[in-house]
C-alpha cells in the first residue's frame, strides 16, 4: 500500500514538471519539439496519466501533433506569470495556436471532444 502511494506521488510530480524550452540565441527563432506528460484535471487536484501531448514551439506558434487519444480538443495556453491566455480549438485541419512568446511558465489546459479535461506545463527561457 505504501509503495503504491509513493509511486502515485512520484508519478504525479513527474507529470507536473515543466518542460524547458531554451532558445539560447536571444530570440526564439529556432523550432523545438517536446513530448509532455499530461495530467488529468480533477476538482482540486491534478492526477497523473499515461497520456502524452507532443507540441512544437516555433516563434509565436505552438503546433499540436496528432495523438491517438484525441480527435479534437479545446486548448487554452496561459502564461502563469502574466495571466495572458490564448485559446483555440484543435482539429485535423487546425493544429496551430498563435501566442506571444516570452520567458515564463505556461500551462496548457485541454478539453477533448469526449469531455476529458487535461493539463500540462512547459517553460520558455530565452537567454539574452
Short mmCIF file of N, CA and C in Angstrom, two decimals:
data_model
loop_
_atom_site.label_atom_id
_atom_site.label_comp_id
_atom_site.label_asym_id
_atom_site.label_seq_id
_atom_site.Cartn_x
_atom_site.Cartn_y
_atom_site.Cartn_z
N UNK A 1 0.83 -1.19 0.00
CA UNK A 1 0.00 0.00 0.00
C UNK A 1 0.87 1.26 0.00
N UNK A 2 1.91 1.28 0.89
CA UNK A 2 2.77 2.45 0.96
C UNK A 2 3.53 2.66 -0.34
N UNK A 3 3.99 1.55 -0.96
CA UNK A 3 4.73 1.68 -2.22
C UNK A 3 3.82 2.18 -3.33
N UNK A 4 2.53 1.79 -3.31
CA UNK A 4 1.59 2.27 -4.31
C UNK A 4 1.37 3.78 -4.16
N UNK A 5 1.23 4.25 -2.93
CA UNK A 5 1.05 5.68 -2.66
C UNK A 5 2.30 6.45 -3.08
N UNK A 6 3.47 5.93 -2.75
CA UNK A 6 4.72 6.57 -3.12
C UNK A 6 4.88 6.63 -4.64
N UNK A 7 4.57 5.54 -5.32
CA UNK A 7 4.65 5.50 -6.78
C UNK A 7 3.67 6.51 -7.40
N UNK A 8 2.47 6.61 -6.84
CA UNK A 8 1.49 7.58 -7.34
C UNK A 8 1.98 9.00 -7.13
N UNK A 9 2.59 9.27 -5.99
CA UNK A 9 3.12 10.60 -5.70
C UNK A 9 4.25 10.95 -6.65
N UNK A 10 5.16 10.03 -6.90
CA UNK A 10 6.27 10.26 -7.82
C UNK A 10 5.74 10.50 -9.23
N UNK A 11 4.78 9.70 -9.66
CA UNK A 11 4.20 9.87 -10.99
C UNK A 11 3.52 11.23 -11.11
N UNK A 12 2.81 11.66 -10.06
CA UNK A 12 2.16 12.96 -10.06
C UNK A 12 3.19 14.08 -10.20
N UNK A 13 4.28 13.98 -9.45
CA UNK A 13 5.32 15.00 -9.53
C UNK A 13 5.95 15.05 -10.91
N UNK A 14 6.20 13.89 -11.50
CA UNK A 14 6.76 13.87 -12.85
C UNK A 14 5.80 14.46 -13.87
N UNK A 15 4.51 14.21 -13.69
CA UNK A 15 3.51 14.73 -14.63
C UNK A 15 3.43 16.25 -14.57
N UNK A 16 3.73 16.83 -13.43
CA UNK A 16 3.59 18.27 -13.27
C UNK A 16 4.89 19.03 -13.54
N UNK A 17 6.00 18.32 -13.83
CA UNK A 17 7.26 19.00 -14.10
C UNK A 17 7.18 19.75 -15.42
N UNK A 18 7.62 21.02 -15.43
CA UNK A 18 7.60 21.75 -16.70
C UNK A 18 8.70 21.29 -17.63
N UNK A 19 8.46 21.44 -18.91
CA UNK A 19 9.47 21.20 -19.93
C UNK A 19 10.07 22.55 -20.26
N UNK A 20 11.39 22.68 -20.23
CA UNK A 20 12.03 23.95 -20.51
C UNK A 20 12.38 24.03 -21.99
N UNK A 21 11.96 25.10 -22.60
CA UNK A 21 12.27 25.38 -24.00
C UNK A 21 13.29 26.50 -23.98
N UNK A 22 14.53 26.22 -24.35
CA UNK A 22 15.61 27.19 -24.24
C UNK A 22 16.01 27.67 -25.63
N UNK A 23 15.71 28.93 -25.94
CA UNK A 23 16.06 29.50 -27.24
C UNK A 23 17.55 29.64 -27.41
N UNK A 24 18.25 30.11 -26.41
CA UNK A 24 19.70 30.16 -26.41
C UNK A 24 20.33 31.23 -27.26
N UNK A 25 19.61 31.90 -28.15
CA UNK A 25 20.24 32.87 -29.03
C UNK A 25 19.64 34.27 -28.88
N UNK A 26 18.92 34.53 -27.81
CA UNK A 26 18.37 35.84 -27.57
C UNK A 26 17.04 36.08 -28.26
N UNK A 27 16.74 35.33 -29.28
CA UNK A 27 15.41 35.38 -29.88
C UNK A 27 14.95 33.95 -30.06
N UNK A 28 13.69 33.79 -30.17
CA UNK A 28 13.16 32.42 -30.23
C UNK A 28 12.88 32.05 -31.66
N UNK A 29 13.95 31.97 -32.46
CA UNK A 29 13.78 31.68 -33.88
C UNK A 29 13.88 30.20 -34.18
N UNK A 30 14.45 29.44 -33.27
CA UNK A 30 14.60 28.01 -33.51
C UNK A 30 13.32 27.28 -33.13
N UNK A 31 13.04 26.24 -33.86
CA UNK A 31 11.88 25.42 -33.60
C UNK A 31 12.27 24.28 -32.66
N UNK A 32 11.49 24.05 -31.64
CA UNK A 32 11.76 22.99 -30.66
C UNK A 32 10.53 22.11 -30.50
N UNK A 33 10.75 20.80 -30.50
CA UNK A 33 9.68 19.82 -30.38
C UNK A 33 9.80 19.12 -29.03
N UNK A 34 8.68 18.96 -28.32
CA UNK A 34 8.69 18.37 -26.99
C UNK A 34 7.52 17.42 -26.77
N UNK A 35 7.76 16.38 -26.01
CA UNK A 35 6.71 15.49 -25.52
C UNK A 35 6.49 15.82 -24.05
N UNK A 36 5.25 16.08 -23.68
CA UNK A 36 4.93 16.46 -22.31
C UNK A 36 3.87 15.51 -21.77
N UNK A 37 4.12 14.96 -20.56
CA UNK A 37 3.11 14.13 -19.91
C UNK A 37 1.94 15.00 -19.49
N UNK A 38 0.75 14.55 -19.77
CA UNK A 38 -0.47 15.29 -19.48
C UNK A 38 -1.11 14.70 -18.23
N UNK A 39 -1.52 15.55 -17.30
CA UNK A 39 -2.22 15.09 -16.10
C UNK A 39 -3.71 15.30 -16.26
N UNK A 40 -4.50 14.42 -15.65
CA UNK A 40 -5.96 14.61 -15.67
C UNK A 40 -6.31 15.73 -14.71
N UNK A 41 -7.17 16.61 -15.15
CA UNK A 41 -7.58 17.74 -14.32
C UNK A 41 -8.85 17.36 -13.58
N UNK A 42 -8.72 17.23 -12.28
CA UNK A 42 -9.85 16.86 -11.43
C UNK A 42 -10.11 18.01 -10.46
N UNK A 43 -11.30 18.11 -9.90
CA UNK A 43 -11.58 19.20 -8.95
C UNK A 43 -10.57 19.22 -7.81
N UNK A 44 -9.84 20.32 -7.71
CA UNK A 44 -8.90 20.50 -6.60
C UNK A 44 -7.56 19.82 -6.74
N UNK A 45 -7.33 19.04 -7.80
CA UNK A 45 -6.04 18.36 -7.93
C UNK A 45 -5.81 17.96 -9.39
N UNK A 46 -4.60 17.51 -9.65
CA UNK A 46 -4.22 17.00 -10.97
C UNK A 46 -3.71 15.58 -10.78
N UNK A 47 -4.36 14.64 -11.38
CA UNK A 47 -3.97 13.24 -11.26
C UNK A 47 -3.06 12.87 -12.43
N UNK A 48 -2.06 12.03 -12.18
CA UNK A 48 -1.18 11.62 -13.28
C UNK A 48 -1.92 10.77 -14.30
N UNK A 49 -1.40 10.76 -15.51
CA UNK A 49 -1.98 9.92 -16.54
C UNK A 49 -0.85 9.31 -17.36
N UNK A 50 -1.19 8.41 -18.23
CA UNK A 50 -0.20 7.83 -19.13
C UNK A 50 -0.29 8.46 -20.52
N UNK A 51 -0.92 9.63 -20.60
CA UNK A 51 -1.08 10.32 -21.87
C UNK A 51 0.03 11.35 -22.07
N UNK A 52 0.43 11.53 -23.31
CA UNK A 52 1.46 12.50 -23.66
C UNK A 52 0.93 13.39 -24.75
N UNK A 53 1.32 14.65 -24.71
CA UNK A 53 1.00 15.57 -25.78
C UNK A 53 2.31 15.99 -26.42
N UNK A 54 2.32 16.01 -27.72
CA UNK A 54 3.53 16.39 -28.45
C UNK A 54 3.27 17.74 -29.10
N UNK A 55 4.13 18.72 -28.74
CA UNK A 55 3.98 20.06 -29.30
C UNK A 55 5.30 20.50 -29.90
N UNK A 56 5.21 21.45 -30.79
CA UNK A 56 6.40 22.09 -31.34
C UNK A 56 6.19 23.59 -31.17
N UNK A 57 7.15 24.24 -30.49
CA UNK A 57 7.08 25.68 -30.26
C UNK A 57 8.07 26.33 -31.21
N UNK A 58 7.57 27.25 -32.02
CA UNK A 58 8.41 27.93 -33.01
C UNK A 58 7.95 29.37 -33.12
N UNK A 59 8.80 30.30 -32.69
CA UNK A 59 8.41 31.70 -32.71
C UNK A 59 7.18 31.92 -31.88
N UNK A 60 6.11 32.41 -32.50
CA UNK A 60 4.87 32.65 -31.75
C UNK A 60 3.81 31.61 -32.07
N UNK A 61 4.23 30.41 -32.47
CA UNK A 61 3.30 29.33 -32.79
C UNK A 61 3.56 28.09 -31.93
N UNK A 62 2.48 27.46 -31.53
CA UNK A 62 2.56 26.14 -30.91
C UNK A 62 1.79 25.19 -31.82
N UNK A 63 2.49 24.18 -32.32
CA UNK A 63 1.86 23.18 -33.18
C UNK A 63 1.56 21.95 -32.33
N UNK A 64 0.33 21.46 -32.38
CA UNK A 64 -0.09 20.29 -31.64
C UNK A 64 -0.12 19.09 -32.58
N UNK A 65 0.74 18.12 -32.33
CA UNK A 65 0.79 16.92 -33.17
C UNK A 65 -0.40 16.02 -32.87
N UNK A 66 -0.87 15.27 -33.87
CA UNK A 66 -1.98 14.34 -33.64
C UNK A 66 -1.58 13.26 -32.61
N UNK A 67 -2.56 12.79 -31.89
CA UNK A 67 -2.36 11.68 -30.95
C UNK A 67 -3.57 10.76 -31.03
N UNK A 68 -3.37 9.51 -30.66
CA UNK A 68 -4.48 8.56 -30.77
C UNK A 68 -5.53 8.73 -29.67
N UNK A 69 -5.28 9.53 -28.66
CA UNK A 69 -6.24 9.69 -27.56
C UNK A 69 -7.18 10.87 -27.75
N UNK A 70 -7.02 11.66 -28.81
CA UNK A 70 -7.98 12.72 -29.09
C UNK A 70 -8.12 12.93 -30.59
N UNK A 71 -9.30 13.37 -31.01
CA UNK A 71 -9.52 13.78 -32.39
C UNK A 71 -9.54 15.30 -32.47
N UNK A 72 -10.27 15.90 -31.56
CA UNK A 72 -10.39 17.34 -31.47
C UNK A 72 -10.33 17.73 -30.00
N UNK A 73 -9.86 18.96 -29.73
CA UNK A 73 -9.87 19.42 -28.35
C UNK A 73 -9.77 20.94 -28.28
N UNK A 74 -10.37 21.46 -27.25
CA UNK A 74 -10.28 22.88 -26.93
C UNK A 74 -8.99 23.07 -26.13
N UNK A 75 -8.20 24.09 -26.48
CA UNK A 75 -6.91 24.31 -25.83
C UNK A 75 -6.82 25.76 -25.36
N UNK A 76 -6.37 25.93 -24.11
CA UNK A 76 -6.06 27.24 -23.55
C UNK A 76 -4.63 27.20 -23.06
N UNK A 77 -3.81 28.13 -23.54
CA UNK A 77 -2.43 28.25 -23.09
C UNK A 77 -2.33 29.54 -22.28
N UNK A 78 -1.85 29.44 -21.03
CA UNK A 78 -1.78 30.58 -20.14
C UNK A 78 -0.35 30.80 -19.66
N UNK A 79 0.13 32.03 -19.79
CA UNK A 79 1.42 32.41 -19.20
C UNK A 79 1.16 32.59 -17.71
N UNK A 80 1.77 31.75 -16.88
CA UNK A 80 1.50 31.75 -15.45
C UNK A 80 1.98 33.02 -14.76
N UNK A 81 2.96 33.74 -15.34
CA UNK A 81 3.46 34.98 -14.74
C UNK A 81 2.55 36.18 -15.03
N UNK A 82 2.09 36.28 -16.28
CA UNK A 82 1.31 37.46 -16.69
C UNK A 82 -0.19 37.22 -16.67
N UNK A 83 -0.61 35.96 -16.73
CA UNK A 83 -2.03 35.64 -16.80
C UNK A 83 -2.60 35.72 -18.21
N UNK A 84 -1.76 36.11 -19.18
CA UNK A 84 -2.23 36.16 -20.57
C UNK A 84 -2.63 34.77 -21.03
N UNK A 85 -3.78 34.67 -21.72
CA UNK A 85 -4.31 33.38 -22.17
C UNK A 85 -4.65 33.45 -23.65
N UNK A 86 -4.33 32.35 -24.35
CA UNK A 86 -4.65 32.20 -25.77
C UNK A 86 -5.45 30.92 -25.92
N UNK A 87 -6.49 30.95 -26.75
CA UNK A 87 -7.39 29.81 -26.91
C UNK A 87 -7.50 29.42 -28.38
N UNK A 88 -7.72 28.13 -28.61
CA UNK A 88 -8.02 27.64 -29.95
C UNK A 88 -8.73 26.31 -29.82
N UNK A 89 -9.22 25.83 -30.93
CA UNK A 89 -9.83 24.50 -31.00
C UNK A 89 -9.01 23.70 -31.99
N UNK A 90 -8.38 22.63 -31.53
CA UNK A 90 -7.50 21.79 -32.34
C UNK A 90 -8.34 20.75 -33.08
N UNK A 91 -8.17 20.69 -34.40
CA UNK A 91 -8.83 19.68 -35.24
C UNK A 91 -7.78 19.12 -36.19
N UNK A 92 -8.18 18.19 -37.03
CA UNK A 92 -7.25 17.65 -38.03
C UNK A 92 -6.77 18.74 -38.99
N UNK A 93 -7.62 19.74 -39.24
CA UNK A 93 -7.28 20.82 -40.16
C UNK A 93 -6.63 22.01 -39.48
N UNK A 94 -6.83 22.17 -38.17
CA UNK A 94 -6.30 23.31 -37.42
C UNK A 94 -5.50 22.80 -36.24
N UNK A 95 -4.18 22.88 -36.30
CA UNK A 95 -3.31 22.35 -35.25
C UNK A 95 -2.40 23.40 -34.64
N UNK A 96 -2.57 24.67 -35.00
CA UNK A 96 -1.64 25.72 -34.54
C UNK A 96 -2.37 26.71 -33.64
N UNK A 97 -1.69 27.07 -32.54
CA UNK A 97 -2.16 28.13 -31.66
C UNK A 97 -1.13 29.26 -31.75
N UNK A 98 -1.58 30.48 -32.02
CA UNK A 98 -0.70 31.65 -32.04
C UNK A 98 -0.69 32.28 -30.65
N UNK A 99 0.51 32.62 -30.16
CA UNK A 99 0.61 33.25 -28.84
C UNK A 99 1.81 34.19 -28.83
N UNK A 100 1.92 35.02 -27.78
CA UNK A 100 3.07 35.89 -27.62
C UNK A 100 4.13 35.15 -26.84
N UNK A 101 5.21 34.82 -27.52
CA UNK A 101 6.28 34.05 -26.89
C UNK A 101 7.15 34.96 -26.04
N UNK A 102 7.25 34.66 -24.77
CA UNK A 102 8.18 35.35 -23.88
C UNK A 102 8.56 34.38 -22.76
N UNK A 103 9.58 34.75 -22.01
CA UNK A 103 10.01 33.90 -20.91
C UNK A 103 8.84 33.63 -19.97
N UNK A 104 8.78 32.41 -19.48
CA UNK A 104 7.76 32.12 -18.48
C UNK A 104 7.30 30.68 -18.48
N UNK A 105 6.57 30.36 -17.44
CA UNK A 105 5.95 29.06 -17.29
C UNK A 105 4.56 29.14 -17.88
N UNK A 106 4.21 28.19 -18.73
CA UNK A 106 2.92 28.16 -19.42
C UNK A 106 2.16 26.90 -19.03
N UNK A 107 0.86 27.05 -18.81
CA UNK A 107 0.01 25.88 -18.62
C UNK A 107 -0.76 25.67 -19.91
N UNK A 108 -1.02 24.40 -20.22
CA UNK A 108 -1.82 24.03 -21.38
C UNK A 108 -3.01 23.24 -20.85
N UNK A 109 -4.19 23.86 -20.90
CA UNK A 109 -5.42 23.20 -20.46
C UNK A 109 -6.15 22.69 -21.69
N UNK A 110 -6.49 21.42 -21.68
CA UNK A 110 -7.14 20.77 -22.82
C UNK A 110 -8.46 20.15 -22.39
N UNK A 111 -9.47 20.27 -23.24
CA UNK A 111 -10.71 19.54 -23.06
C UNK A 111 -10.99 18.84 -24.38
N UNK A 112 -10.97 17.51 -24.35
CA UNK A 112 -11.16 16.73 -25.57
C UNK A 112 -12.64 16.73 -25.96
N UNK A 113 -12.91 16.27 -27.18
CA UNK A 113 -14.30 16.20 -27.66
C UNK A 113 -15.15 15.23 -26.84
N UNK A 114 -14.50 14.33 -26.08
CA UNK A 114 -15.23 13.41 -25.22
C UNK A 114 -15.41 13.96 -23.81
N UNK A 115 -14.91 15.20 -23.56
CA UNK A 115 -15.09 15.83 -22.26
C UNK A 115 -13.96 15.60 -21.27
N UNK A 116 -12.92 14.89 -21.67
CA UNK A 116 -11.79 14.64 -20.77
C UNK A 116 -11.00 15.93 -20.58
N UNK A 117 -10.76 16.33 -19.31
CA UNK A 117 -10.02 17.54 -19.01
C UNK A 117 -8.60 17.18 -18.60
N UNK A 118 -7.62 17.86 -19.23
CA UNK A 118 -6.21 17.54 -19.01
C UNK A 118 -5.42 18.83 -18.88
N UNK A 119 -4.26 18.73 -18.22
CA UNK A 119 -3.39 19.90 -18.06
C UNK A 119 -1.94 19.47 -18.10
N UNK A 120 -1.09 20.34 -18.66
CA UNK A 120 0.36 20.12 -18.61
C UNK A 120 1.03 21.48 -18.61
N UNK A 121 2.34 21.50 -18.42
CA UNK A 121 3.11 22.73 -18.31
C UNK A 121 4.36 22.66 -19.16
N UNK A 122 4.79 23.83 -19.67
CA UNK A 122 6.11 23.93 -20.27
C UNK A 122 6.65 25.32 -19.95
N UNK A 123 7.96 25.45 -19.99
CA UNK A 123 8.60 26.72 -19.66
C UNK A 123 9.48 27.17 -20.80
N UNK A 124 9.42 28.46 -21.12
CA UNK A 124 10.26 29.03 -22.15
C UNK A 124 11.28 29.93 -21.47
N UNK A 125 12.54 29.68 -21.77
CA UNK A 125 13.64 30.51 -21.26
C UNK A 125 14.45 30.94 -22.47
N UNK A 126 14.37 32.22 -22.81
CA UNK A 126 15.16 32.75 -23.91
C UNK A 126 16.31 33.51 -23.29
N UNK A 127 17.52 32.99 -23.49
CA UNK A 127 18.70 33.64 -22.91
C UNK A 127 19.11 34.82 -23.78
N UNK A 128 19.39 35.92 -23.12
CA UNK A 128 19.79 37.14 -23.84
C UNK A 128 21.28 37.16 -24.06
#
